[in-house]
Amino acid sequence: MQILESIILILTLLIVANIISHYFVSIPPSLIQIAAGILAAVFMKVQISVDTEWFMLAFIAPILFNDGNRFPKRELWKLRGPILGNAVILVIVSTVVGGMIVKLLIPSLTWSVAFTLVAVLSPTDPIAVQSIAKKAHIPDKLLHLISGESLINDASGLICFKYGVAATVTGVFSLKSATMDFFYISIMGALAGAIMIWIFNGIRLYLINQGVDDSILHAIIQIIIPFIIYYIAEDVFSVSGVVAVVIAGIMNISSSRTVSAFSPEIRLVTSRTWDLVVYVLNGIVFVLLGIEIPFAMTKLVHNDNISTFGAIGLSFIIWIMLVVIRFIWSYIYTTFAKNGDDDFILFSKERFDYCLMSGISGVRGAVTMVGVLSIPLTISGGAAFPSRTLVLFIASTVIIFSLVGATLLIPILTKSSAPVAYRGNSFNDDNVEIDDEAEDTEVVDTQIELDQYQANKFVLEKTIDKLKDENEENENIVYSTVIAEYLYNIHNLSISSDYPAPISKKRVKNKKDAELWDICFNCELEAIEELYSEEEISEDAYNSAVKKITKYKKEIVRHRYSQSVEFFLNYFRRTYRSIRKIIRTSFIKREEVIQFDQDAMKISIAGAQRALAKLHELDKNEHGDVADNLVYVFQRHYEDRLDLLQGKHKHRSPEFNSERISVEIQALSYQRAYVQDLLEQGKISKSTANELRQNINYSEEVINVDLD
C-alpha cells in the first residue's frame, strides 16, 4: 500500500509541476519538477528510498532504448569518430582528472567516492540543445555530436560509475581487471543487445506477416523489449545492460523501408505510448531528485566537515570544472582534427565559440539522476556508504547548475530566446491545418450499402482521380509518388483487405504480379548481358547480378516452403547480406569496393531503363492480361530507382518532403469528403464511416509524427 501511495503522490506532483510549467515557459520544466519534490519533502515530510537494481532497470532501460531508437542513424555513422572520442575518451579523462580535482577540493572523500561522483556526472542530456535548434543558430554538427555522444557516454559513464561504486562497497579495485572487464562487458553487451533486438525484430515482423496487427499488442511488445534486454544482459550474461539497450535501440526497426511493414495505427499507437512512458519516467526522476535534496541538506547541516553553503559552492566549482574539461577537450580535438600539417591554426574565434558552446551544452539530466539515486545505502559489513548524502547533494546541485547555465547562456551565445527542454519535454509542431472542404463528387449509382472494403476502394479510387486531375501533365514527381502509393493500397486491397503492402520481389500476391516481375527480370538480364559483352562491367559484378536476379525469378515462380518457413529464410538471408556487406566494405581494398559499386550502379541503371521501356510498351499496347494500375505501379517503381541512382531522387530533400506532406494531407482531406458523401447518400453505415475516418486519422497522425 505504501508503494502505491508513493506512486500516486509522485505522479500527482509531476502533473501539477507540468501544468505550472505551461505558465512559466522560460523556466525548464525539470526545475519546476525538482521544486515540486522539494516542497513535498519539506511540507509533507515525504521520504522515498529506492532499490538500486530495480531503479536502474525501470528507468535506464527505457530511457536509453528510446534515445537510441529515435536518433538519426546516418548522422550517428558520419560523426562516429568525434562521438566515440567524446563518449569514451572524454568520459575517462573527465573521471580521472575530475576525480583528482574533486579529491583535492574535498579531502574527506575517499578516492573511489571522488571518482564515482565525477563518473555519474559524465552522461550528458542532449534534449536541452535539440529543443532550441530550430530558433537558435547552433551548428547542426554540434547538435548531432551531442545527441550521438549522449547515447554512448550514458553507457560508458554508468559503467565507470558502477566500478566506482563497487570499489567503494568492496574496498577492492584493480585497474587491470577493471580495464579488461570494461571492454569485455561493453563488447559482449553490445553483441547481446544486437542479437536480442534482431530476434525481437524478427518476431514483430513475423506477427505482421501472419496478420497479427493489433496495435495495442505491438505497442506493449515494443515497451517491454528494453526491460527484457536489460534484465537478460545483466542477470543472465553478466554484461552491460546499459550498452545492450543502447545498441538495441539503435538497431530497432526504425528505417522507413522496414517501418512500412507496420500499419499507420501501429506506428501511431507505439510512438504515442513511448512519448507517454518517457514523459512520465523523466518527470518521476526529477521529482525524486527534489525529494532527496532536503534530506541531503539536513544531513549536511549537522556535518562538521562541510556546511550546506560550502557544498553549494563546491557544486558550482565542479560544474565549472566539467565545462572547462569539456571545452579543452573539444578545442584540442577540433584543432588537430580540422587542421592539416600545411595549414595549422592554433587559435580561431569561431572554433573557440563552438567549443565554449559545446562545453556549456553538456548539461546533466535524467541519467545522472538515475545513477546517483541508485547509490546503495550500505557497503560490505553493513556500514553506511561513505559521504552518500554529500555525493547526492553535489550531484543534484550540479544538475541544477547545468540546467540553469544552459537555460541562461545558450540563448545568449546563439542570440536566441527559445525555451529549453529536456528529455521527456519536447515541443511538437502539430499545428498543421487541414481543409476538410472538397468538391461534391458523384458516388456509385447503387442502392446496395457498401461494406468497408468496397467503400475504402471507392474512396481511394476517387482520391486518385482527384490527384490525377491536379497533375494533368504528369510531370510532378510528388503527385506521381503519392498516386503510386494509393495504387499500391488499391492493388493490395483487391488481393487481401487485411494485408496491405507495396510491391516486392519477396511478396508476390498472384499470377499478375509474377508475370510482370518475370518480364522485368528478363529485361534486366538482357541489359546485364549487353553490358558484359561490351566489357563495361567486371566479371564479378556480372556474376553477382545474374545470380541475384536468377534467384528472384526462381522464388517468384516456385515457393517450396510454408509461409512461415519462407519468412524466416528471407529474414536470415537479409541479415546475412547485411553482415556480408559490412565485412566486405571493411576488409576489401577500397578501390575494389568502389569499382564493384560503380559496376553495380551501371547494372541497376541499365536494367531499370530496359524494364521501364518494356513497361511503357505494355501500357501503350493496352496489354490485356495485366491490370493497368499494376503496370503503373511497376513503372513508378523503376522510375524511382532511376531517379535515385542518377542523382535525381528528391525524396530525401527538405523541399520534396515538404511538398509531399502537403499533397498527402490534401489527399486525406479528399478522402474525408468522399466518406462524408457516401454517408450522406446512405451508401455506407455510420460504423463503416467511423472505421474509414479512423484510418484516415491514423494516417494523418503518422504524418505529424514524422514531422516531429
mmCIF file of C-alpha atoms in Angstrom, residues 373-513:
data_model
loop_
_atom_site.group_PDB
_atom_site.id
_atom_site.type_symbol
_atom_site.label_atom_id
_atom_site.label_comp_id
_atom_site.label_asym_id
_atom_site.label_seq_id
_atom_site.Cartn_x
_atom_site.Cartn_y
_atom_site.Cartn_z
ATOM 1 C CA LEU A 373 19.803 7.805 -6.713
ATOM 2 C CA SER A 374 20.882 4.185 -7.243
ATOM 3 C CA ILE A 375 23.914 4.517 -4.921
ATOM 4 C CA PRO A 376 23.477 1.848 -2.216
ATOM 5 C CA LEU A 377 22.886 2.857 1.378
ATOM 6 C CA THR A 378 25.478 0.480 2.823
ATOM 7 C CA ILE A 379 28.786 -1.172 1.945
ATOM 8 C CA SER A 380 30.193 -4.597 2.822
ATOM 9 C CA GLY A 381 29.901 -5.200 6.541
ATOM 10 C CA GLY A 382 26.762 -3.125 6.910
ATOM 11 C CA ALA A 383 28.405 0.291 7.316
ATOM 12 C CA ALA A 384 26.864 3.309 5.612
ATOM 13 C CA PHE A 385 28.071 4.232 2.136
ATOM 14 C CA PRO A 386 30.708 6.941 2.816
ATOM 15 C CA SER A 387 29.580 10.526 2.133
ATOM 16 C CA ARG A 388 26.462 9.298 0.284
ATOM 17 C CA THR A 389 24.393 12.366 1.206
ATOM 18 C CA LEU A 390 27.215 14.715 0.166
ATOM 19 C CA VAL A 391 27.609 12.957 -3.186
ATOM 20 C CA LEU A 392 23.841 13.027 -3.694
ATOM 21 C CA PHE A 393 23.656 16.728 -2.838
ATOM 22 C CA ILE A 394 26.609 17.742 -5.033
ATOM 23 C CA ALA A 395 25.365 15.692 -7.997
ATOM 24 C CA SER A 396 21.866 17.140 -7.625
ATOM 25 C CA THR A 397 23.165 20.687 -7.380
ATOM 26 C CA VAL A 398 25.493 20.240 -10.384
ATOM 27 C CA ILE A 399 22.484 19.051 -12.396
ATOM 28 C CA ILE A 400 20.614 22.207 -11.382
ATOM 29 C CA PHE A 401 23.588 24.434 -12.208
ATOM 30 C CA SER A 402 23.944 22.802 -15.634
ATOM 31 C CA LEU A 403 20.226 23.224 -16.320
ATOM 32 C CA VAL A 404 20.232 26.873 -15.301
ATOM 33 C CA GLY A 405 23.529 27.517 -17.074
ATOM 34 C CA ALA A 406 22.234 26.090 -20.351
ATOM 35 C CA THR A 407 18.957 27.970 -19.951
ATOM 36 C CA LEU A 408 20.694 31.323 -19.488
ATOM 37 C CA LEU A 409 23.872 31.014 -21.538
ATOM 38 C CA ILE A 410 22.905 29.055 -24.663
ATOM 39 C CA PRO A 411 20.349 31.669 -25.808
ATOM 40 C CA ILE A 412 22.982 34.377 -25.229
ATOM 41 C CA LEU A 413 25.635 32.546 -27.233
ATOM 42 C CA THR A 414 23.214 31.792 -30.048
ATOM 43 C CA LYS A 415 21.313 35.093 -29.837
ATOM 44 C CA SER A 416 18.084 33.160 -29.321
ATOM 45 C CA SER A 417 15.255 33.434 -26.812
ATOM 46 C CA ALA A 418 13.877 29.958 -27.345
ATOM 47 C CA PRO A 419 12.910 27.957 -24.232
ATOM 48 C CA VAL A 420 14.958 24.977 -23.158
ATOM 49 C CA ALA A 421 13.505 21.495 -22.649
ATOM 50 C CA TYR A 422 14.970 18.217 -21.553
ATOM 51 C CA ARG A 423 14.360 14.517 -22.060
ATOM 52 C CA GLY A 424 10.647 13.861 -21.931
ATOM 53 C CA ASN A 425 9.694 17.514 -22.518
ATOM 54 C CA SER A 426 9.519 18.149 -26.263
ATOM 55 C CA PHE A 427 7.978 20.802 -28.464
ATOM 56 C CA ASN A 428 5.817 19.355 -31.223
ATOM 57 C CA ASP A 429 4.757 21.015 -34.436
ATOM 58 C CA ASP A 430 1.249 19.652 -34.583
ATOM 59 C CA ASN A 431 -0.389 22.825 -35.849
ATOM 60 C CA VAL A 432 -0.925 21.566 -39.386
ATOM 61 C CA GLU A 433 -4.185 22.911 -40.706
ATOM 62 C CA ILE A 434 -6.251 20.543 -42.787
ATOM 63 C CA ASP A 435 -9.023 21.672 -45.078
ATOM 64 C CA ASP A 436 -11.915 19.248 -44.920
ATOM 65 C CA GLU A 437 -13.849 21.010 -47.652
ATOM 66 C CA ALA A 438 -13.768 19.392 -51.079
ATOM 67 C CA GLU A 439 -15.785 19.421 -54.240
ATOM 68 C CA ASP A 440 -19.005 17.472 -54.384
ATOM 69 C CA THR A 441 -18.463 14.186 -56.062
ATOM 70 C CA GLU A 442 -20.688 11.748 -57.807
ATOM 71 C CA VAL A 443 -20.823 8.462 -55.942
ATOM 72 C CA VAL A 444 -21.595 4.989 -57.123
ATOM 73 C CA ASP A 445 -25.041 4.569 -58.550
ATOM 74 C CA THR A 446 -26.232 1.695 -56.430
ATOM 75 C CA GLN A 447 -28.780 1.201 -53.703
ATOM 76 C CA ILE A 448 -26.726 -1.550 -52.042
ATOM 77 C CA GLU A 449 -24.915 -0.494 -48.895
ATOM 78 C CA LEU A 450 -21.144 -0.823 -49.348
ATOM 79 C CA ASP A 451 -19.037 -2.766 -46.880
ATOM 80 C CA GLN A 452 -15.779 -1.353 -45.517
ATOM 81 C CA TYR A 453 -13.636 -2.923 -48.244
ATOM 82 C CA GLN A 454 -15.835 -1.647 -51.084
ATOM 83 C CA ALA A 455 -16.134 1.812 -49.568
ATOM 84 C CA ASN A 456 -12.389 2.033 -48.914
ATOM 85 C CA LYS A 457 -11.610 1.015 -52.501
ATOM 86 C CA PHE A 458 -14.084 3.564 -53.869
ATOM 87 C CA VAL A 459 -12.669 6.402 -51.726
ATOM 88 C CA LEU A 460 -9.091 5.591 -52.770
ATOM 89 C CA GLU A 461 -10.044 5.465 -56.458
ATOM 90 C CA LYS A 462 -11.833 8.825 -56.287
ATOM 91 C CA THR A 463 -8.856 10.338 -54.448
ATOM 92 C CA ILE A 464 -6.517 9.073 -57.179
ATOM 93 C CA ASP A 465 -8.754 10.606 -59.849
ATOM 94 C CA LYS A 466 -8.665 13.913 -57.993
ATOM 95 C CA LEU A 467 -4.876 13.847 -57.711
ATOM 96 C CA LYS A 468 -4.501 12.935 -61.383
ATOM 97 C CA ASP A 469 -6.711 15.891 -62.333
ATOM 98 C CA GLU A 470 -4.357 18.169 -60.395
ATOM 99 C CA ASN A 471 -1.357 16.616 -62.140
ATOM 100 C CA GLU A 472 -2.658 16.811 -65.703
ATOM 101 C CA GLU A 473 0.759 16.994 -67.361
ATOM 102 C CA ASN A 474 2.007 14.041 -65.262
ATOM 103 C CA GLU A 475 5.268 15.914 -64.684
ATOM 104 C CA ASN A 476 5.162 16.464 -60.927
ATOM 105 C CA ILE A 477 7.070 13.612 -59.273
ATOM 106 C CA VAL A 478 5.499 14.424 -55.901
ATOM 107 C CA TYR A 479 1.986 13.759 -57.203
ATOM 108 C CA SER A 480 3.183 10.675 -59.066
ATOM 109 C CA THR A 481 4.743 9.279 -55.890
ATOM 110 C CA VAL A 482 1.606 9.820 -53.804
ATOM 111 C CA ILE A 483 -0.603 8.372 -56.576
ATOM 112 C CA ALA A 484 1.636 5.304 -56.760
ATOM 113 C CA GLU A 485 1.232 4.763 -53.017
ATOM 114 C CA TYR A 486 -2.559 4.916 -53.349
ATOM 115 C CA LEU A 487 -2.384 2.442 -56.224
ATOM 116 C CA TYR A 488 -0.318 0.150 -54.003
ATOM 117 C CA ASN A 489 -3.147 0.193 -51.479
ATOM 118 C CA ILE A 490 -5.845 -0.472 -54.075
ATOM 119 C CA HIS A 491 -3.848 -3.271 -55.647
ATOM 120 C CA ASN A 492 -3.371 -4.988 -52.300
ATOM 121 C CA LEU A 493 -6.957 -4.383 -51.241
ATOM 122 C CA SER A 494 -8.106 -6.344 -54.269
ATOM 123 C CA ILE A 495 -5.987 -9.296 -53.105
ATOM 124 C CA SER A 496 -6.297 -9.199 -49.337
ATOM 125 C CA SER A 497 -8.117 -6.463 -47.486
ATOM 126 C CA ASP A 498 -6.263 -7.092 -44.223
ATOM 127 C CA TYR A 499 -2.678 -7.288 -45.533
ATOM 128 C CA PRO A 500 -1.697 -4.128 -47.403
ATOM 129 C CA ALA A 501 1.860 -3.777 -48.665
ATOM 130 C CA PRO A 502 3.703 -2.294 -51.646
ATOM 131 C CA ILE A 503 5.054 -4.428 -54.477
ATOM 132 C CA SER A 504 8.039 -6.529 -53.538
ATOM 133 C CA LYS A 505 10.171 -9.244 -55.041
ATOM 134 C CA LYS A 506 9.617 -11.152 -51.811
ATOM 135 C CA ARG A 507 5.850 -10.681 -51.680
ATOM 136 C CA VAL A 508 4.145 -11.889 -54.854
ATOM 137 C CA LYS A 509 0.390 -11.983 -54.412
ATOM 138 C CA ASN A 510 -0.924 -13.555 -57.612
ATOM 139 C CA LYS A 511 -0.221 -14.506 -61.208
ATOM 140 C CA LYS A 512 -0.291 -10.896 -62.475
ATOM 141 C CA ASP A 513 2.466 -9.853 -60.098
#
